[in-house]
PDB file of C-alpha atoms in Angstrom:
ATOM      1  CA  MET S   1       0.000   0.000   0.000  1.00 59.00           C
ATOM      2  CA  THR S   2       2.755   2.466   0.901  1.00 78.00           C
ATOM      3  CA  ASN S   3       4.666   1.602  -2.284  1.00 86.00           C
ATOM      4  CA  TRP S   4       1.532   2.332  -4.282  1.00 81.00           C
ATOM      5  CA  LEU S   5       1.090   5.694  -2.528  1.00 84.00           C
ATOM      6  CA  ASN S   6       4.721   6.575  -3.104  1.00 87.00           C
ATOM      7  CA  LYS S   7       4.343   5.724  -6.772  1.00 88.00           C
ATOM      8  CA  ILE S   8       1.386   8.100  -7.077  1.00 84.00           C
ATOM      9  CA  LYS S   9       3.342  10.830  -5.297  1.00 89.00           C
ATOM     10  CA  THR S  10       6.376  10.457  -7.545  1.00 89.00           C
ATOM     11  CA  ASP S  11       4.172  10.300 -10.663  1.00 90.00           C
ATOM     12  CA  LYS S  12       2.499  13.551  -9.635  1.00 91.00           C
ATOM     13  CA  PHE S  13       5.871  15.137  -8.937  1.00 89.00           C
ATOM     14  CA  ILE S  14       7.292  14.004 -12.286  1.00 86.00           C
ATOM     15  CA  LYS S  15       4.210  15.259 -14.131  1.00 90.00           C
ATOM     16  CA  ARG S  16       4.435  18.653 -12.430  1.00 91.00           C
ATOM     17  CA  PHE S  17       8.178  18.825 -13.108  1.00 88.00           C
ATOM     18  CA  CYS S  18       7.674  17.953 -16.787  1.00 84.00           C
ATOM     19  CA  MET S  19       4.931  20.559 -17.108  1.00 89.00           C
ATOM     20  CA  GLN S  20       7.178  23.232 -15.610  1.00 90.00           C
ATOM     21  CA  LYS S  21      10.062  22.137 -17.818  1.00 91.00           C
ATOM     22  CA  GLY S  22       7.827  22.272 -20.868  1.00 91.00           C
ATOM     23  CA  TYR S  23       6.680  25.738 -19.874  1.00 91.00           C
ATOM     24  CA  TRP S  24      10.246  26.988 -19.541  1.00 91.00           C
ATOM     25  CA  LEU S  25      11.195  25.435 -22.882  1.00 91.00           C
ATOM     26  CA  TYR S  26       8.196  27.180 -24.439  1.00 93.00           C
ATOM     27  CA  LEU S  27       9.270  30.516 -22.936  1.00 93.00           C
ATOM     28  CA  LEU S  28      12.814  30.010 -24.163  1.00 94.00           C
ATOM     29  CA  LYS S  29      11.576  29.227 -27.677  1.00 95.00           C
ATOM     30  CA  GLN S  30       9.362  32.322 -27.697  1.00 94.00           C
ATOM     31  CA  THR S  31      12.288  34.460 -26.548  1.00 94.00           C
ATOM     32  CA  LEU S  32      14.535  33.075 -29.282  1.00 94.00           C
ATOM     33  CA  ILE S  33      11.879  33.760 -31.932  1.00 93.00           C
ATOM     34  CA  PHE S  34      11.435  37.282 -30.578  1.00 92.00           C
ATOM     35  CA  VAL S  35      15.184  37.926 -30.678  1.00 92.00           C
ATOM     36  CA  LYS S  36      15.371  36.630 -34.257  1.00 92.00           C
ATOM     37  CA  LEU S  37      12.569  38.953 -35.340  1.00 90.00           C
ATOM     38  CA  LYS S  38      14.241  41.880 -33.578  1.00 89.00           C
ATOM     39  CA  LYS S  39      17.507  41.209 -35.393  1.00 89.00           C
ATOM     40  CA  GLN S  40      15.714  41.071 -38.746  1.00 85.00           C
ATOM     41  CA  THR S  41      14.016  44.439 -38.232  1.00 78.00           C
ATOM     42  CA  LEU S  42      17.218  46.182 -37.125  1.00 68.00           C
TER      43      LEU S  42
END
Protein backbone atom coordinates (compact mmCIF):
# COMPACT_ATOMS: atom_id res chain seq x y z
CA MET A 1 0.00 0.00 0.00
CA THR A 2 2.76 2.47 0.90
CA ASN A 3 4.67 1.60 -2.28
CA TRP A 4 1.53 2.33 -4.28
CA LEU A 5 1.09 5.69 -2.53
CA ASN A 6 4.72 6.58 -3.10
CA LYS A 7 4.34 5.72 -6.77
CA ILE A 8 1.39 8.10 -7.08
CA LYS A 9 3.34 10.83 -5.30
CA THR A 10 6.38 10.46 -7.55
CA ASP A 11 4.17 10.30 -10.66
CA LYS A 12 2.50 13.55 -9.64
CA PHE A 13 5.87 15.14 -8.94
CA ILE A 14 7.29 14.00 -12.29
CA LYS A 15 4.21 15.26 -14.13
CA ARG A 16 4.44 18.65 -12.43
CA PHE A 17 8.18 18.82 -13.11
CA CYS A 18 7.67 17.95 -16.79
CA MET A 19 4.93 20.56 -17.11
CA GLN A 20 7.18 23.23 -15.61
CA LYS A 21 10.06 22.14 -17.82
CA GLY A 22 7.83 22.27 -20.87
CA TYR A 23 6.68 25.74 -19.87
CA TRP A 24 10.25 26.99 -19.54
CA LEU A 25 11.19 25.44 -22.88
CA TYR A 26 8.20 27.18 -24.44
CA LEU A 27 9.27 30.52 -22.94
CA LEU A 28 12.81 30.01 -24.16
CA LYS A 29 11.58 29.23 -27.68
CA GLN A 30 9.36 32.32 -27.70
CA THR A 31 12.29 34.46 -26.55
CA LEU A 32 14.53 33.07 -29.28
CA ILE A 33 11.88 33.76 -31.93
CA PHE A 34 11.43 37.28 -30.58
CA VAL A 35 15.18 37.93 -30.68
CA LYS A 36 15.37 36.63 -34.26
CA LEU A 37 12.57 38.95 -35.34
CA LYS A 38 14.24 41.88 -33.58
CA LYS A 39 17.51 41.21 -35.39
CA GLN A 40 15.71 41.07 -38.75
CA THR A 41 14.02 44.44 -38.23
CA LEU A 42 17.22 46.18 -37.12
